[in-house]
């Protein structure tokens, strides 16, 4: 009797396990806590917002791109009219060139070993997901002061292989060389060589991955300073209408209408910030953007009212949204553990459903085992007891079949 009973119980448990696996595989909704916990980052940063200029549907906002959080208190120093160092303007052009190359040509090196068949998207948005942490050195110098930031960045760029003055596009424009000139071919060969060195050796960084983190962090800060309209970024006195990647099929100048340095902050914004309105690598006419489905103001607005603009001064109050269990510390300027929040327990709907199902099956199995034990204690015959067990097995099998069919 004991052997048959043991086999029956094992069979019941096996079938029950199949049923449980079937039920637990059903997807369910997530609560806010689960969504927070799926994030790999301690900090999720707010976005650049693009809105339609003319449409009445002003509530149609397009949020793109993660950007850093910081205060605006230290910007007062750059607003004052004080004399700048002799290297200052050239440093801004060097920085714009180097970060423009990141914006248009870099790929996510955190998840890709090489750039083959990897889409370049940083002219559309900042890295997604955002950086797990900012580059410590860039953060150290660029958080406290714009002038210190520029000085630090330009000193670092002295050691890179491909510099602005060595780029074929810059050399061709400054010397007014034609695309087919023999001198230009020699410059292009050297430019491509230095570009490959930067992408593989990546001096003065530890490697391409650190260079990626460094340039992404520097882009965050320089874009933020641009959004705050730091006067020194108003005009860079540069022909920034190139992709900073040696000579390409657009020639020495790509004639992008967004890179017109005569427009205030246009060159800086073109070099440092993604464009959520017109996420195009190249744009020769505004109409191409307004009629492009990638324009966030395209779908909800009629023809002729799809103009989109990024208002710089409305994108300066960036605040940090921390993951669950953390809160933003104004003094430390980062997310820190919050014991009170972390003690609050939130369970997802799926977790509650699984727990309820487990409890029901536990009660069901307990009842069955109690009935079997009661029958044995009352002296029920072996044949009758086995038949009861077989009937239960058959019932569970039919239930399992029905669930599988559904």
XYZ file of C-alpha atoms in Angstrom, residues 7-353:
347
model
C 3.972 6.636 -6.614
C 0.590 8.365 -6.647
C 1.884 11.319 -4.612
C 4.948 11.688 -6.856
C 2.700 11.627 -9.921
C 0.467 14.266 -8.396
C 3.452 16.495 -7.656
C 4.820 16.046 -11.164
C 1.531 16.989 -12.824
C 1.090 19.867 -10.398
C 4.544 21.106 -11.373
C 3.542 21.115 -15.019
C 0.452 23.074 -14.165
C 2.425 25.577 -12.123
C 4.929 26.104 -14.922
C 2.074 26.747 -17.296
C 0.450 29.303 -15.000
C 3.678 31.087 -14.059
C 4.588 31.650 -17.680
C 1.645 34.012 -18.185
C 2.973 37.606 -18.450
C 1.458 40.318 -16.322
C 1.716 44.058 -15.845
C 4.463 45.740 -13.857
C 4.239 48.321 -11.134
C 6.372 51.433 -10.864
C 8.797 49.694 -8.536
C 9.498 46.938 -11.045
C 10.073 49.464 -13.784
C 12.507 51.328 -11.556
C 14.385 48.168 -10.658
C 14.890 47.201 -14.291
C 16.966 50.326 -14.855
C 20.727 49.805 -14.840
C 21.364 53.351 -13.719
C 21.335 55.080 -10.366
C 20.221 58.231 -12.127
C 17.838 58.752 -15.015
C 18.111 62.248 -16.339
C 15.505 64.524 -17.823
C 15.361 65.309 -21.491
C 15.675 67.990 -24.086
C 12.140 68.948 -25.076
C 11.126 69.942 -28.574
C 7.765 71.610 -29.198
C 5.909 72.932 -32.191
C 6.272 76.667 -32.694
C 2.971 77.335 -34.449
C 0.675 74.442 -33.660
C -2.157 74.922 -31.200
C -1.449 71.430 -29.893
C 1.242 72.673 -27.545
C 0.757 69.654 -25.333
C 2.344 67.481 -28.010
C 5.833 67.263 -26.564
C 8.686 65.143 -27.797
C 11.145 64.034 -25.161
C 14.493 62.776 -26.315
C 18.011 62.387 -25.038
C 19.313 62.136 -21.536
C 21.356 64.981 -20.138
C 23.070 65.720 -16.854
C 21.862 67.540 -13.812
C 23.705 70.440 -12.221
C 23.034 73.865 -10.793
C 23.260 77.204 -12.577
C 24.834 79.118 -9.710
C 28.369 78.934 -11.061
C 27.373 80.348 -14.455
C 27.642 83.883 -13.107
C 31.393 83.860 -13.582
C 31.165 83.338 -17.340
C 28.548 86.037 -17.709
C 30.978 88.680 -16.509
C 32.987 90.513 -19.145
C 36.500 89.483 -18.190
C 39.466 89.004 -20.468
C 39.875 85.519 -21.866
C 43.222 83.731 -22.411
C 44.774 83.898 -25.875
C 44.043 80.216 -26.499
C 40.382 80.472 -25.520
C 38.572 80.821 -28.864
C 40.765 78.233 -30.554
C 40.119 75.849 -27.654
C 36.360 76.161 -28.151
C 36.765 75.300 -31.837
C 38.966 72.288 -31.008
C 36.440 71.023 -28.475
C 33.541 71.557 -30.879
C 35.379 69.614 -33.592
C 36.224 66.670 -31.336
C 32.748 66.349 -29.845
C 31.104 66.852 -33.237
C 32.994 63.777 -34.408
C 31.504 61.880 -31.468
C 28.000 63.127 -32.253
C 27.960 62.087 -35.908
C 30.336 59.118 -36.086
C 30.478 57.319 -32.750
C 28.570 54.160 -31.875
C 27.783 52.604 -28.502
C 31.048 50.918 -27.549
C 29.529 49.531 -24.366
C 27.642 46.908 -26.364
C 29.538 46.676 -29.674
C 33.138 45.584 -30.175
C 33.377 47.230 -33.580
C 31.297 49.634 -35.593
C 30.419 47.334 -38.476
C 26.691 47.451 -39.227
C 26.035 49.566 -36.119
C 23.771 52.575 -36.556
C 25.103 55.987 -35.544
C 22.392 57.732 -33.546
C 23.962 60.399 -31.340
C 22.864 63.184 -33.655
C 19.338 62.034 -32.714
C 19.731 61.490 -28.983
C 22.265 61.007 -26.220
C 23.322 57.438 -25.324
C 20.479 55.042 -24.531
C 20.645 53.724 -21.883
C 22.422 56.699 -20.318
C 25.939 56.374 -18.993
C 26.040 54.362 -15.784
C 28.319 57.075 -14.402
C 29.864 60.263 -15.732
C 33.571 60.305 -16.501
C 35.041 61.317 -13.139
C 37.617 63.754 -14.503
C 35.227 65.555 -16.834
C 32.723 65.782 -13.991
C 35.388 67.182 -11.665
C 36.345 70.082 -13.919
C 33.118 70.758 -15.809
C 30.682 70.665 -12.906
C 32.199 73.611 -11.071
C 33.149 76.075 -13.800
C 32.762 76.621 -17.536
C 36.236 78.172 -17.816
C 37.838 75.294 -15.918
C 35.932 72.878 -18.126
C 37.215 74.458 -21.341
C 40.778 74.580 -20.027
C 40.683 70.922 -18.987
C 39.143 69.697 -22.247
C 41.589 71.599 -24.477
C 44.611 70.255 -22.514
C 43.302 66.725 -22.954
C 42.794 67.241 -26.693
C 46.455 68.171 -27.174
C 47.265 64.461 -26.980
C 44.729 63.032 -29.445
C 45.943 61.832 -32.840
C 43.528 63.674 -35.158
C 43.197 67.356 -34.366
C 40.968 69.940 -35.990
C 43.759 71.612 -37.972
C 44.724 68.243 -39.515
C 41.254 67.355 -40.790
C 41.020 67.349 -44.575
C 37.824 69.402 -44.598
C 39.376 72.170 -42.491
C 42.608 72.211 -44.512
C 40.717 72.353 -47.816
C 38.556 75.285 -46.705
C 41.398 77.272 -45.174
C 43.622 76.826 -48.243
C 40.756 76.947 -50.770
C 41.874 73.689 -52.356
C 39.698 71.820 -54.799
C 38.575 68.309 -53.980
C 40.723 66.847 -56.763
C 43.989 68.594 -55.876
C 47.057 66.424 -55.259
C 47.832 68.217 -51.996
C 44.385 67.353 -50.672
C 44.896 63.658 -51.434
C 48.037 63.604 -49.310
C 46.297 65.379 -46.444
C 43.361 62.960 -46.662
C 45.662 59.944 -46.459
C 47.275 61.287 -43.302
C 43.887 62.274 -41.880
C 42.488 58.768 -42.300
C 45.608 57.323 -40.698
C 45.283 59.526 -37.618
C 41.557 58.798 -37.419
C 42.235 55.046 -37.274
C 44.816 55.601 -34.529
C 42.236 57.508 -32.502
C 39.676 54.736 -32.915
C 42.012 51.879 -31.984
C 44.658 53.273 -29.606
C 42.571 56.222 -28.396
C 45.314 58.138 -26.616
C 45.422 59.784 -24.096
C 42.655 57.519 -22.781
C 42.916 53.962 -21.497
C 41.231 52.780 -24.668
C 38.252 53.354 -26.980
C 35.759 52.598 -24.200
C 37.097 55.293 -21.884
C 37.229 57.700 -24.805
C 33.552 56.933 -25.416
C 32.644 57.694 -21.792
C 34.818 60.829 -21.807
C 33.305 62.268 -24.988
C 29.737 61.409 -23.979
C 30.224 63.135 -20.616
C 31.880 66.157 -22.219
C 28.974 66.387 -24.678
C 26.510 66.387 -21.775
C 28.240 69.343 -20.149
C 28.952 71.370 -23.274
C 25.370 70.913 -24.464
C 24.112 72.003 -21.054
C 26.276 75.128 -21.199
C 24.911 75.785 -24.689
C 21.338 75.465 -23.437
C 22.187 77.995 -20.734
C 23.440 80.297 -23.510
C 26.888 80.934 -22.093
C 27.970 84.040 -24.066
C 31.294 82.532 -25.134
C 29.420 79.877 -27.124
C 27.265 82.345 -29.035
C 29.613 82.416 -32.043
C 32.595 80.090 -32.431
C 33.920 81.843 -35.566
C 34.240 78.475 -37.235
C 32.991 76.615 -40.293
C 31.465 73.804 -38.291
C 29.395 72.410 -41.185
C 31.320 69.133 -41.380
C 31.178 65.753 -39.648
C 34.746 66.026 -38.263
C 35.687 62.730 -39.877
C 38.111 63.659 -42.666
C 36.712 64.044 -46.185
C 33.342 62.450 -46.966
C 30.916 62.382 -49.877
C 29.536 65.819 -48.959
C 32.906 67.457 -49.604
C 34.799 69.864 -47.323
C 31.493 71.514 -46.370
C 28.203 69.672 -45.948
C 26.181 72.937 -46.132
C 23.922 71.873 -43.274
C 21.575 74.755 -42.496
C 21.810 74.049 -38.763
C 25.562 74.737 -38.726
C 25.407 78.431 -39.591
C 27.693 80.179 -37.107
C 26.072 83.522 -37.920
C 23.049 82.325 -35.967
C 23.543 82.622 -32.186
C 24.640 79.326 -30.605
C 23.974 77.425 -33.845
C 27.502 76.060 -34.205
C 27.706 75.057 -30.539
C 24.324 73.358 -30.639
C 25.234 71.599 -33.892
C 28.458 70.307 -32.323
C 27.393 69.401 -28.790
C 23.674 68.599 -28.771
C 21.471 66.026 -30.497
C 18.569 67.381 -32.508
C 15.210 65.993 -31.291
C 13.306 68.066 -33.859
C 15.212 67.006 -36.966
C 16.995 63.730 -36.175
C 18.744 63.766 -39.557
C 22.488 63.486 -40.023
C 22.338 66.020 -42.834
C 19.739 68.701 -43.518
C 19.903 71.093 -46.459
C 16.364 72.566 -46.198
C 14.019 73.022 -43.256
C 11.113 71.720 -45.339
C 12.783 68.310 -45.467
C 12.545 68.175 -41.677
C 8.990 69.491 -41.350
C 7.720 66.864 -43.803
C 9.796 64.054 -42.321
C 7.890 61.509 -40.217
C 10.782 61.500 -37.740
C 9.884 65.093 -36.886
C 7.975 64.800 -33.555
C 5.601 67.580 -34.647
C 4.681 65.800 -37.890
C 1.968 63.330 -36.882
C -0.278 65.487 -34.709
C -0.221 68.649 -36.813
C -1.564 69.546 -40.282
C 0.634 70.418 -43.230
C 2.137 73.864 -42.839
C 2.091 73.732 -39.021
C 4.792 71.147 -38.373
C 7.624 73.491 -37.499
C 9.605 72.228 -34.535
C 12.121 74.052 -32.358
C 14.278 73.418 -29.316
C 13.993 76.394 -26.983
C 17.337 76.583 -25.236
C 16.286 78.621 -22.215
C 13.445 76.176 -21.516
C 15.912 73.292 -21.231
C 18.097 74.526 -18.393
C 16.353 73.270 -15.261
C 17.459 69.661 -15.388
C 16.626 67.524 -12.402
C 17.622 64.044 -11.419
C 15.131 61.179 -11.169
C 16.671 58.473 -9.015
C 15.886 54.775 -9.050
C 13.778 53.156 -6.322
C 15.362 53.399 -2.878
C 17.366 56.520 -3.759
C 16.739 60.246 -3.495
C 18.618 63.204 -4.954
C 21.019 65.000 -2.610
C 21.359 68.689 -3.513
C 24.670 69.075 -1.678
C 26.367 65.999 -3.132
C 24.734 66.480 -6.553
C 23.947 62.785 -6.901
C 21.485 60.055 -5.954
C 22.013 58.592 -2.485
C 20.360 55.737 -0.600
C 17.125 56.663 1.124
C 16.355 54.197 3.920
C 12.754 55.346 4.327
C 11.963 54.804 0.650
C 13.802 51.498 0.402
C 11.726 50.062 3.273
C 8.486 50.562 1.376
C 7.506 47.282 -0.250
C 5.635 47.249 -3.538
C 4.653 43.953 -5.126
C 3.776 43.583 -8.766
C 0.475 42.167 -9.982
C 2.300 39.160 -11.416
C 4.021 38.475 -8.071
C 0.720 38.601 -6.225
C -0.908 36.304 -8.799
